[in-house]
Coordinates of C-alpha atoms in Angstrom, one line a residue:
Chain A
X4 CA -1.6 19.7 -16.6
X5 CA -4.5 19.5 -13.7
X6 CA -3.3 20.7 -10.4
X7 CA -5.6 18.3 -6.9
X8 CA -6.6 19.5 -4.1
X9 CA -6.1 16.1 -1.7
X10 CA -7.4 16.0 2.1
X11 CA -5.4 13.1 3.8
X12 CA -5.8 11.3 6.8
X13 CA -2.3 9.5 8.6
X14 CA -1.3 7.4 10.9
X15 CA 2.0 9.4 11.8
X16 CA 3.5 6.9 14.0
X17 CA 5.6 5.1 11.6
X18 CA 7.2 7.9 9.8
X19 CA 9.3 10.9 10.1
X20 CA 6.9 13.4 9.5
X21 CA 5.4 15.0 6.3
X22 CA 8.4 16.5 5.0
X23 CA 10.9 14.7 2.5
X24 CA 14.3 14.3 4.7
X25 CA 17.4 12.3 3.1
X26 CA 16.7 9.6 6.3
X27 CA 13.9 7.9 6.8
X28 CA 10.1 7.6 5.1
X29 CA 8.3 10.8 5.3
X30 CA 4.5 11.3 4.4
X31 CA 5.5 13.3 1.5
X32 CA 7.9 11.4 0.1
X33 CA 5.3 8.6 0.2
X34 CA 2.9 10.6 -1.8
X35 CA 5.4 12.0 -4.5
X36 CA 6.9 8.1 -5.0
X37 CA 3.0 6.9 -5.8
X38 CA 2.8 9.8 -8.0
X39 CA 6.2 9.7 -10.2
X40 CA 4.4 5.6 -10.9
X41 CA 1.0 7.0 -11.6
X42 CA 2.5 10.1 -13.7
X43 CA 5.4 8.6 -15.3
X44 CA 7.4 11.6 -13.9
X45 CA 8.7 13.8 -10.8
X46 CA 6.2 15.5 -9.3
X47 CA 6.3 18.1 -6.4
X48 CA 3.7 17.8 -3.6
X49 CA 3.1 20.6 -1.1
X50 CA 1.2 20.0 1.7
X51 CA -0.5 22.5 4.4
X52 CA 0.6 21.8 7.2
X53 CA 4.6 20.0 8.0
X54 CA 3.2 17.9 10.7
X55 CA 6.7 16.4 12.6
X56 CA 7.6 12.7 13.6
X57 CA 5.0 10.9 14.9
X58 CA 2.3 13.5 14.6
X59 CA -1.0 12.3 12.7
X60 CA -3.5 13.8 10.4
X61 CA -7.0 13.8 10.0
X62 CA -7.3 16.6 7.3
X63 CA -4.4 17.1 5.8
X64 CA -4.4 19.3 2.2
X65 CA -1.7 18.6 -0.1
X66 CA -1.8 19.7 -3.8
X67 CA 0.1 18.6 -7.4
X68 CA -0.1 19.5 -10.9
X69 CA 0.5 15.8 -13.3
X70 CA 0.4 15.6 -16.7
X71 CA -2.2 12.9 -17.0
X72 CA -5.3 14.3 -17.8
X73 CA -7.2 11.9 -14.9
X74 CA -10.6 12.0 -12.9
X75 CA -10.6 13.2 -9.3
X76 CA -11.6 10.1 -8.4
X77 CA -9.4 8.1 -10.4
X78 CA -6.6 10.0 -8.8
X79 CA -8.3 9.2 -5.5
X80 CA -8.0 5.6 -5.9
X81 CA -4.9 5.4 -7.7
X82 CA -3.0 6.9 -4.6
X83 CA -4.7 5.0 -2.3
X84 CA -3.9 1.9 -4.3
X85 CA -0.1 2.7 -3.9
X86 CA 0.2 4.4 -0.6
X87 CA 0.3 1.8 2.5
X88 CA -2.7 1.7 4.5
X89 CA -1.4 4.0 7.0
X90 CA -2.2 7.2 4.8
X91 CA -5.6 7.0 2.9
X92 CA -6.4 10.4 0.4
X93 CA -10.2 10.8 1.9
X94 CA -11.1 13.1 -1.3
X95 CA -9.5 14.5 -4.3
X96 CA -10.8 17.6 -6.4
X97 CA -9.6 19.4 -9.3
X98 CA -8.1 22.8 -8.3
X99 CA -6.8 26.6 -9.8
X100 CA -3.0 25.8 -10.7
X101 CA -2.9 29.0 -8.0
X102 CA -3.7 26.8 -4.9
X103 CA -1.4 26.3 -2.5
X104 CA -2.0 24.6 0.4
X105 CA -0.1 26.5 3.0
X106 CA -0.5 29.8 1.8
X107 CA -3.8 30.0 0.8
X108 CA -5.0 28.1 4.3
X109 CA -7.5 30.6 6.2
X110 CA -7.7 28.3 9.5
X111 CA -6.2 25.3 10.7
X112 CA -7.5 22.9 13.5
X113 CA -5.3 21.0 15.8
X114 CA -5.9 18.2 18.6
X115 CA -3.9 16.9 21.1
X116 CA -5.1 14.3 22.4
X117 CA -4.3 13.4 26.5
X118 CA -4.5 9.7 28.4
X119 CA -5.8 11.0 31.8
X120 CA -5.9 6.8 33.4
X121 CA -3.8 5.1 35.4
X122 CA -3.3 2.6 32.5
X123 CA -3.8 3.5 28.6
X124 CA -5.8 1.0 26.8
X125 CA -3.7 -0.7 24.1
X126 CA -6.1 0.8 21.1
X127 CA -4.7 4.5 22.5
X128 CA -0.9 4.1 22.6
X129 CA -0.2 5.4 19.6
X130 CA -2.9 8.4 19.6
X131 CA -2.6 9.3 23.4
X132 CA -0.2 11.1 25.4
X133 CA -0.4 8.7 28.6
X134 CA -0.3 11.2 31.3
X135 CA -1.9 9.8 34.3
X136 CA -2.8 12.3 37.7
X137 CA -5.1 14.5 38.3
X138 CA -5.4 17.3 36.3
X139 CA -7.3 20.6 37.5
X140 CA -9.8 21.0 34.1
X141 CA -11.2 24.2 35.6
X142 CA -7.8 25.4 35.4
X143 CA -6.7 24.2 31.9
X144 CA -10.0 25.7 30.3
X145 CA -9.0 29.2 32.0
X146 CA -5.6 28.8 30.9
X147 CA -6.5 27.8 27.3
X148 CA -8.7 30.7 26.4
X149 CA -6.1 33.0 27.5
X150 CA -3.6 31.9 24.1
X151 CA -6.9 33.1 21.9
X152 CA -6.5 36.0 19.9
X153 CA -4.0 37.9 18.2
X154 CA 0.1 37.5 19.9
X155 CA 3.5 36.9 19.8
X156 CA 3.9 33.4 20.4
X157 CA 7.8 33.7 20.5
X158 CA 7.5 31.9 24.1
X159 CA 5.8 28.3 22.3
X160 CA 7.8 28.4 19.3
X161 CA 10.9 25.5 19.2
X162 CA 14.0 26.8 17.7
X163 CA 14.8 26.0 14.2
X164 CA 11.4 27.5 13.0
X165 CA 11.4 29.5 9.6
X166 CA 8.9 31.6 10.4
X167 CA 9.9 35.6 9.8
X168 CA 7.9 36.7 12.4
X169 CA 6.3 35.4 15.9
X170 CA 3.0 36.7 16.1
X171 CA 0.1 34.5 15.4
X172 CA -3.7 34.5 15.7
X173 CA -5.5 31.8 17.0
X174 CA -9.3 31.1 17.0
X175 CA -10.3 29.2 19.4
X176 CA -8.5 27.1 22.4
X177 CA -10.6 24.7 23.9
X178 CA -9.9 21.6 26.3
X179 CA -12.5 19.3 27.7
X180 CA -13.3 15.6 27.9
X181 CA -13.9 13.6 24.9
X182 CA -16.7 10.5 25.4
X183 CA -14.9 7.6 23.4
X184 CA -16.7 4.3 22.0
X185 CA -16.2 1.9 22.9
X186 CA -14.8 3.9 26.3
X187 CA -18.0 6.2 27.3
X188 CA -16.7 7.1 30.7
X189 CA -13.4 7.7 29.1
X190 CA -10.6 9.5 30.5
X191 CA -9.6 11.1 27.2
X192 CA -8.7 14.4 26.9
X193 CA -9.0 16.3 23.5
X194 CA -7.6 19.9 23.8
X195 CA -8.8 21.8 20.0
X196 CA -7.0 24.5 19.0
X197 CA -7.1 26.2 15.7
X198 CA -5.7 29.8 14.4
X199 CA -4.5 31.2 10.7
X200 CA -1.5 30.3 11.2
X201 CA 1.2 28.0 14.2
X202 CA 4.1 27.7 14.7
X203 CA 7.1 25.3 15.1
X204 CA 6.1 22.8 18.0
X205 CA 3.7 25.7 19.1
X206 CA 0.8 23.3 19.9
X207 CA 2.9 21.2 21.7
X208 CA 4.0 23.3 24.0
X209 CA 0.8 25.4 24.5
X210 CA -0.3 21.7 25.7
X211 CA 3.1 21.6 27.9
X212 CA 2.5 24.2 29.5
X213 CA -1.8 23.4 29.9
X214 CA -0.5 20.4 31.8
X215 CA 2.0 22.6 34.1
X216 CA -1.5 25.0 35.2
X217 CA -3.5 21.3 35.4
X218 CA -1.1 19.6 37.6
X219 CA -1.2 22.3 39.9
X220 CA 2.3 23.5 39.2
X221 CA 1.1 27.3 38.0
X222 CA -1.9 29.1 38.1
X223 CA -4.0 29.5 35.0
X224 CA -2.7 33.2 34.4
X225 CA 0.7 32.1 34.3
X226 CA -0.1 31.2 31.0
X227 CA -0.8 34.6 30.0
X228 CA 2.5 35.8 31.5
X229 CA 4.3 33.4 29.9
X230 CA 2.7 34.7 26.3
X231 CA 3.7 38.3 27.7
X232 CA 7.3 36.9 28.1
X233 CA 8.1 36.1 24.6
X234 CA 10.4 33.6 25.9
X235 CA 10.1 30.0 25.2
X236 CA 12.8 29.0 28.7
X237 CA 9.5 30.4 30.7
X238 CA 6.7 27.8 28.6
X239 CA 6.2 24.4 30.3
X240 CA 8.2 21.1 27.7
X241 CA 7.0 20.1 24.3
X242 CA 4.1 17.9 24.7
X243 CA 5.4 14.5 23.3
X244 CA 3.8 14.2 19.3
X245 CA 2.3 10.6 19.9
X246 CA -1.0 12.9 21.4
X247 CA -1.4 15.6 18.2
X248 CA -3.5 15.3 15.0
X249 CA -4.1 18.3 11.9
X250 CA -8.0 18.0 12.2
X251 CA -8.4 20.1 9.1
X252 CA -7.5 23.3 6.9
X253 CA -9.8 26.0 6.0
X254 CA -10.1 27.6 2.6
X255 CA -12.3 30.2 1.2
X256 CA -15.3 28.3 2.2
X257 CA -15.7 25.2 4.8
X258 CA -13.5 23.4 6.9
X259 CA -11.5 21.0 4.7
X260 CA -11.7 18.0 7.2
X261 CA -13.2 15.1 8.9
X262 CA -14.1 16.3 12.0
Chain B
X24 CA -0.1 -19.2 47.2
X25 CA -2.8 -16.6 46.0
X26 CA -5.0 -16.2 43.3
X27 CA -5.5 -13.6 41.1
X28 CA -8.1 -13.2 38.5
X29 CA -7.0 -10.0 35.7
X30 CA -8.8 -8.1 33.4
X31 CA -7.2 -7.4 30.3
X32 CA -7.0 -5.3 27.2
X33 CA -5.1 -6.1 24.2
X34 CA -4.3 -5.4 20.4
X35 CA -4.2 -8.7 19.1
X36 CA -2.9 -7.3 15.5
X37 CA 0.9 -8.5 15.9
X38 CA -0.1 -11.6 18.1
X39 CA -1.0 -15.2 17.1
X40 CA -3.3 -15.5 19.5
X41 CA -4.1 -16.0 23.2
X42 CA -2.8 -19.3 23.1
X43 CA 0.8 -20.2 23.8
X44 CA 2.0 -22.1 20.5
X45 CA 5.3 -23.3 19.5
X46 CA 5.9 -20.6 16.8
X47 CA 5.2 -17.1 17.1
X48 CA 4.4 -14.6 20.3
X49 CA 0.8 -14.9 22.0
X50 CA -1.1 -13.2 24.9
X51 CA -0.7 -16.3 27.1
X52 CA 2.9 -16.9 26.7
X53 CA 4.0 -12.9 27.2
X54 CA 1.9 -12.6 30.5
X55 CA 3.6 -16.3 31.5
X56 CA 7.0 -14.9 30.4
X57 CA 5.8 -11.7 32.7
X58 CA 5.4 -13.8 35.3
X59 CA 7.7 -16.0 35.9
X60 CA 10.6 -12.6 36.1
X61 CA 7.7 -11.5 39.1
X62 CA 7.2 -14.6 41.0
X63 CA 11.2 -16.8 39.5
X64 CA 9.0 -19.8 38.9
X65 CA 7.1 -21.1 35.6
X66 CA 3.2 -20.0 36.4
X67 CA 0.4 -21.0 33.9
X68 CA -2.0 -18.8 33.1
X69 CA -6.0 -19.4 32.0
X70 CA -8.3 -17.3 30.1
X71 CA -11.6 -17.2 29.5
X72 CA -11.5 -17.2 25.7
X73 CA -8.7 -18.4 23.5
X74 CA -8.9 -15.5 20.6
X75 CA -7.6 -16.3 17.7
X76 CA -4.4 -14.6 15.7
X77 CA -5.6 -11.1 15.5
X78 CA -8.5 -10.7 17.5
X79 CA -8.6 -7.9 20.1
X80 CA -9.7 -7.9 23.7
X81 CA -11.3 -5.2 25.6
X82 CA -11.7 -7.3 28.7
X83 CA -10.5 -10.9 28.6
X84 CA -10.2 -12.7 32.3
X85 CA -7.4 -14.6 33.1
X86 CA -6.1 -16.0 35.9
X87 CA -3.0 -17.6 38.3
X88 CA -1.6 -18.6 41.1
X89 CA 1.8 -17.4 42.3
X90 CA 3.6 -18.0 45.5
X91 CA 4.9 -14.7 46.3
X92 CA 2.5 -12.8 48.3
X93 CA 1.6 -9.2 46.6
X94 CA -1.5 -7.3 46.7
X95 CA -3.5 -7.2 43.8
X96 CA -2.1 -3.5 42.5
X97 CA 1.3 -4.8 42.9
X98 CA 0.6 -7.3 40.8
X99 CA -0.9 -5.4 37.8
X100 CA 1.4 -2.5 38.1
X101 CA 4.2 -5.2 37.7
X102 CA 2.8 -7.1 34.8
X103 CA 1.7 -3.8 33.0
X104 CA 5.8 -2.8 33.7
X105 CA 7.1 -6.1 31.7
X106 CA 4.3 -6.1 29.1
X107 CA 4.2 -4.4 25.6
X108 CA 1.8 -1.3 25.5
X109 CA -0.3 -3.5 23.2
X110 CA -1.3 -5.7 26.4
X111 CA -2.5 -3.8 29.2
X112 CA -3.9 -5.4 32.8
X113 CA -7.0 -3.2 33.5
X114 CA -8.0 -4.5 36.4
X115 CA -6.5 -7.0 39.3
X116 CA -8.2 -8.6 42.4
X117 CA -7.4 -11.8 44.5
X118 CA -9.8 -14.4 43.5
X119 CA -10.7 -18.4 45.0
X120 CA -7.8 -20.8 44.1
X121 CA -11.0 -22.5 42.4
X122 CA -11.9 -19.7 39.7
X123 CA -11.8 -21.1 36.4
X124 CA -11.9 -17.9 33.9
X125 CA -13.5 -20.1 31.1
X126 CA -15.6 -22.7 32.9
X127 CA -16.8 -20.4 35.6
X128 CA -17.8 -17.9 32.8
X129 CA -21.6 -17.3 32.8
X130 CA -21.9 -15.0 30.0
X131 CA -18.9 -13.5 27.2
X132 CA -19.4 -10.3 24.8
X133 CA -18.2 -10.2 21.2
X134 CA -18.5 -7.0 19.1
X135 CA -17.2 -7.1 15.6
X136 CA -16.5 -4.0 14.0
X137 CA -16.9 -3.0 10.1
X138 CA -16.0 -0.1 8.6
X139 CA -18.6 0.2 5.4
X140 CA -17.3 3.4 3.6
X141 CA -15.3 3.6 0.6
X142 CA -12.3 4.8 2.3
X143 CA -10.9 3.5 5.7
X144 CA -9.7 5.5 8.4
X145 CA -5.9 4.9 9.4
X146 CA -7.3 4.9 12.7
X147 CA -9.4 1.9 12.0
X148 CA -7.5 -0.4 9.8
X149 CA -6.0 -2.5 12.8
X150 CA -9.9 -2.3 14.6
X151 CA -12.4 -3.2 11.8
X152 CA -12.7 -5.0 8.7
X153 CA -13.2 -2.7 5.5
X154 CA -16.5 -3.4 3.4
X155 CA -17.5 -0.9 1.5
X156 CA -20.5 -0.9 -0.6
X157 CA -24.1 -0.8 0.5
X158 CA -25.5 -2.8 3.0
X159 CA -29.5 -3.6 3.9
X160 CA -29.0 -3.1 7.9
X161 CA -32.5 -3.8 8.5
X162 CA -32.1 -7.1 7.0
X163 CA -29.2 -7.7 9.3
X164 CA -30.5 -6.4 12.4
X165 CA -33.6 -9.0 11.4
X166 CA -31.3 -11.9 10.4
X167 CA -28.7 -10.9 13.4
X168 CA -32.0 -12.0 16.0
X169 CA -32.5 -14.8 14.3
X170 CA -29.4 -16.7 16.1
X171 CA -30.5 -15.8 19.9
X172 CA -31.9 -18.0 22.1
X173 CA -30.5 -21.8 22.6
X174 CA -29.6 -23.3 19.2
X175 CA -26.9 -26.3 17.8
X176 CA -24.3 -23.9 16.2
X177 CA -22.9 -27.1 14.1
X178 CA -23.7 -24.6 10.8
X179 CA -21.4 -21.6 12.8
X180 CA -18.3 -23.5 13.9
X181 CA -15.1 -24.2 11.9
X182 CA -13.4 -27.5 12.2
X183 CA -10.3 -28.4 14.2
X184 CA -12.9 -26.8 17.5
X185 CA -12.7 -29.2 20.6
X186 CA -16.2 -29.0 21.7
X187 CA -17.9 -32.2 22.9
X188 CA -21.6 -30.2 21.8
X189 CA -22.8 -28.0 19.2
X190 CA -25.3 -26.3 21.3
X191 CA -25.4 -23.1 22.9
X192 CA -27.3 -20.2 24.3
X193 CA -27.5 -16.8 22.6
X194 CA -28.2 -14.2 24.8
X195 CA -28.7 -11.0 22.4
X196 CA -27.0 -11.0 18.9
X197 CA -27.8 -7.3 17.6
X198 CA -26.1 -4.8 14.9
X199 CA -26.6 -1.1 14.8
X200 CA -24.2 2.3 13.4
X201 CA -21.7 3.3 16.2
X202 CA -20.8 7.1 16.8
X203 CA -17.3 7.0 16.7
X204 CA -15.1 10.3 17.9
X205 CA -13.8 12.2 15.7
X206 CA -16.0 10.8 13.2
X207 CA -19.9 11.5 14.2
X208 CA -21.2 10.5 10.8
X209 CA -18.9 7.6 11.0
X210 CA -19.6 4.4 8.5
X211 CA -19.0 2.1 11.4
X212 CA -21.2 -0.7 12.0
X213 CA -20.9 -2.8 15.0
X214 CA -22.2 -6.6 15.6
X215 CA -22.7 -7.2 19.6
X216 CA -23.5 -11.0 20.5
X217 CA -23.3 -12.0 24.0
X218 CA -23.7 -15.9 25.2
X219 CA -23.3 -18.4 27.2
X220 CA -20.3 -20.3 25.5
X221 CA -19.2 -19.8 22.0
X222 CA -17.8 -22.4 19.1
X223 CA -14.4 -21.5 17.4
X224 CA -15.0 -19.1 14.8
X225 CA -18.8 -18.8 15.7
X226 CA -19.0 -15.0 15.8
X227 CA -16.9 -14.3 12.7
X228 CA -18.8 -17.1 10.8
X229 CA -22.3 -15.3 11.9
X230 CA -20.6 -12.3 10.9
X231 CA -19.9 -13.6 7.4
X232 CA -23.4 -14.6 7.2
X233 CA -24.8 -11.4 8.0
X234 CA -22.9 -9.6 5.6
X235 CA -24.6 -12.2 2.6
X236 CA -27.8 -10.7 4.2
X237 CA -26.7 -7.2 3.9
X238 CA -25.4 -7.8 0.2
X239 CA -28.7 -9.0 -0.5
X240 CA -27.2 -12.0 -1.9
X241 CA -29.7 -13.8 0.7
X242 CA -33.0 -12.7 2.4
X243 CA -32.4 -12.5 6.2
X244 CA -34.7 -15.5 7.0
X245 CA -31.8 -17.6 5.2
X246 CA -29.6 -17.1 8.3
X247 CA -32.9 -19.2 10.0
X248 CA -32.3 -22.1 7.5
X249 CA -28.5 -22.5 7.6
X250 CA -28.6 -22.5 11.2
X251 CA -31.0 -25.1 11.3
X252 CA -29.0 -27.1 8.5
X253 CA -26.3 -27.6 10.9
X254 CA -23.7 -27.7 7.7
X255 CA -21.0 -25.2 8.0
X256 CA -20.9 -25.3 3.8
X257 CA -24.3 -23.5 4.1
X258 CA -22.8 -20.7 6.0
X259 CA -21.4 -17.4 4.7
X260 CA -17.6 -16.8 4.5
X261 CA -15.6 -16.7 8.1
X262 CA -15.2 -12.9 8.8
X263 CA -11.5 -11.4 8.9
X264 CA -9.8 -11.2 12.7
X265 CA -9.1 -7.5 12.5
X266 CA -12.8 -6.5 13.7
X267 CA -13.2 -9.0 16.4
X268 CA -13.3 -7.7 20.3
X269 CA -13.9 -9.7 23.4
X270 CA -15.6 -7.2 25.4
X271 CA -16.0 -8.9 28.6
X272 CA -16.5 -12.0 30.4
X273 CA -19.5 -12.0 33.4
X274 CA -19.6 -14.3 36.3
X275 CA -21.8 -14.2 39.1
X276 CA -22.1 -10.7 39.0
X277 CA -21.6 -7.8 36.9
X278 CA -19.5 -7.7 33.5
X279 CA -16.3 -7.9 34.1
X280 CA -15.4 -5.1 30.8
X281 CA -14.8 -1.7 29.9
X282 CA -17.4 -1.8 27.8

């Protein structure tokens, strides 16, 4: 019974998200119908991050245990044989039947990724927030390094999150511009944030709320009293998920992702 | 009655092409469609190159005339409201009621995009064709030259093309590795090819060639012989739509891309 180790790259546009759910085609679900044909039975797939509707990955880790006795590789290309071209398995490796994805993650990396044009170019639209306006960069790179560290993030956490408690480390919060081929002079903005752990929708509105401090709206140390408040009414909205990606998961050793 | 000459971007994946056609949705017939709600009359749109059913534009030119009097922005933030976000005008301006997009073109820009790993990037599969295996790039970069300059293309043209001559002028036909964000080690090759005038399915068909080179199924000098065979059965295969771009289209002055 060999237990993978998967890193996964999606498209998320298409589907509701990495978690089975009775409605609709999850990412999961996907992976766990390729293998019930390849293993000629049920099997469970838990992945390390539940990234929601819409959201995409670039280094996902999911895990299984099969019955098959197969090569890596062969498992490799037998999922991506089955899965749609939308989700690709970018490397497979045999694993301790211990691993778990989620729980034995040391880091995670996030990106959102922000339109800052008047118009988005077509090759974007699914990838981008499209948020055109000036934006105060200054501002969102002071505000961004003020989420670093160890908190409570109960003010950029969505209700409905399972999480038992609220506080959080994060690593490094970064925004800048991002040069794009074929776009060099691009006006793509990739904010990189990545921590041991996140919350529910807690990138999304860290972003929000960058975007309230760029537009001018707050000053960058609102931020930090918005962290101190513990309450998510006083965060900017949920940045919409068309603009985030999992970059990658860290394990013992180095970052599990394309990056 | 004025003029206006557009710039635009578009993912040609869902599309059968530029050209209006009795079956099916194309570029042309969705900005004609855009335009007649803007100006309440039927208005015919030009452009500069008629891709085919799945090729992509980063800066195709097209123009019209319209009798409602609108500046330029007006018009481009109108079509851009009635378009889909996989057609996007980039750029407007009021142009001579004589501008031809095609025959007043002096110049036009491929690029063709490969992705030569073993594993595609969801992010790509729309943008590139997937080759994987190894390929000789020198061999193609030397092959690649050996189609500039002012040649009869006969060899590099598919049938069912309306051109009265074989002949035209390559400017610079070059192929190299592209850095591609998030991927920095990315396994994407990209073909540029600029010209005077090109022959239906010309670039893909050079393309195809190329790729025989880089095989090593033929030594680059062969692209020398079949294109002065003029015999489209000595050619290589016709390349697949997904990784063709127009870039952009010059005319008396500078390119008129986002390149």
């Amino acid at each position: 019974m060999p237990t993978f180790k998967v890193t996964l790259a999606y498209d998320g546009t298409d589907y509701v998200g990495w978690q089975r759910q009775a409605n609709g085609v999850s990412i999961q679900g996907l992976i766990e119908d390729a293998l019930r044909v390849l293993d000629g039975r049920d099997v469970r797939v838990t992945g390390a991050g539940r990234t929601d509707a819409g959201v995409h990955a670039l280094g996902q880790v999911a895990a299984f245990t099969i019955a098959r006795v197969l090569s890596p590789d062969a498992v490799l290309r037998a999922l991506n044989a089955h899965l749609p071209g939308a989700i690709r398995v970018l490397a497979a490796e045999e694993a301790a039947p211990t691993f778990h994805p989620r729980f034995g993650a040391r880091a995670k990396t996030y990106r959102y990724r922000i339109w800052n044009g008047d118009v988005i170019s077509p090759f974007e639209r699914r990838y981008a927030w499209h948020l055109p306006g000036a934006l105060d960069l200054d501002a969102m790179r002071a505000a961004a390094r003020l989420v670093e560290g160890r908190h409570d993030f109960a003010a950029f956490q969505a209700s409905g999150g399972s999480a038992a408690t609220s506080e959080r480390e994060v690593f490094a919060s970064r925004v800048d511009f991002q040069s794009l081929t074929p776009h060099p002079q691009s006006p793509l903005l990739a904010y990189d944030i990545s921590g041991a752990g996140f919350l529910r929708h807690m990138v999304r509105i860290i972003v929000g709320s960058l975007v309230e401090v760029g537009r001018g709206r707050q000053p960058a140390e609102w931020v930090g009293a918005v962290l101190a408040s513990r309450d998510r009414t006083a965060a900017g909205p949920t940045a919409p998920a068309v603009g985030l990606f999992l970059v990658g998961v860290e394990y013992g050793g180095a970052l599990a992702a394309l990056s």
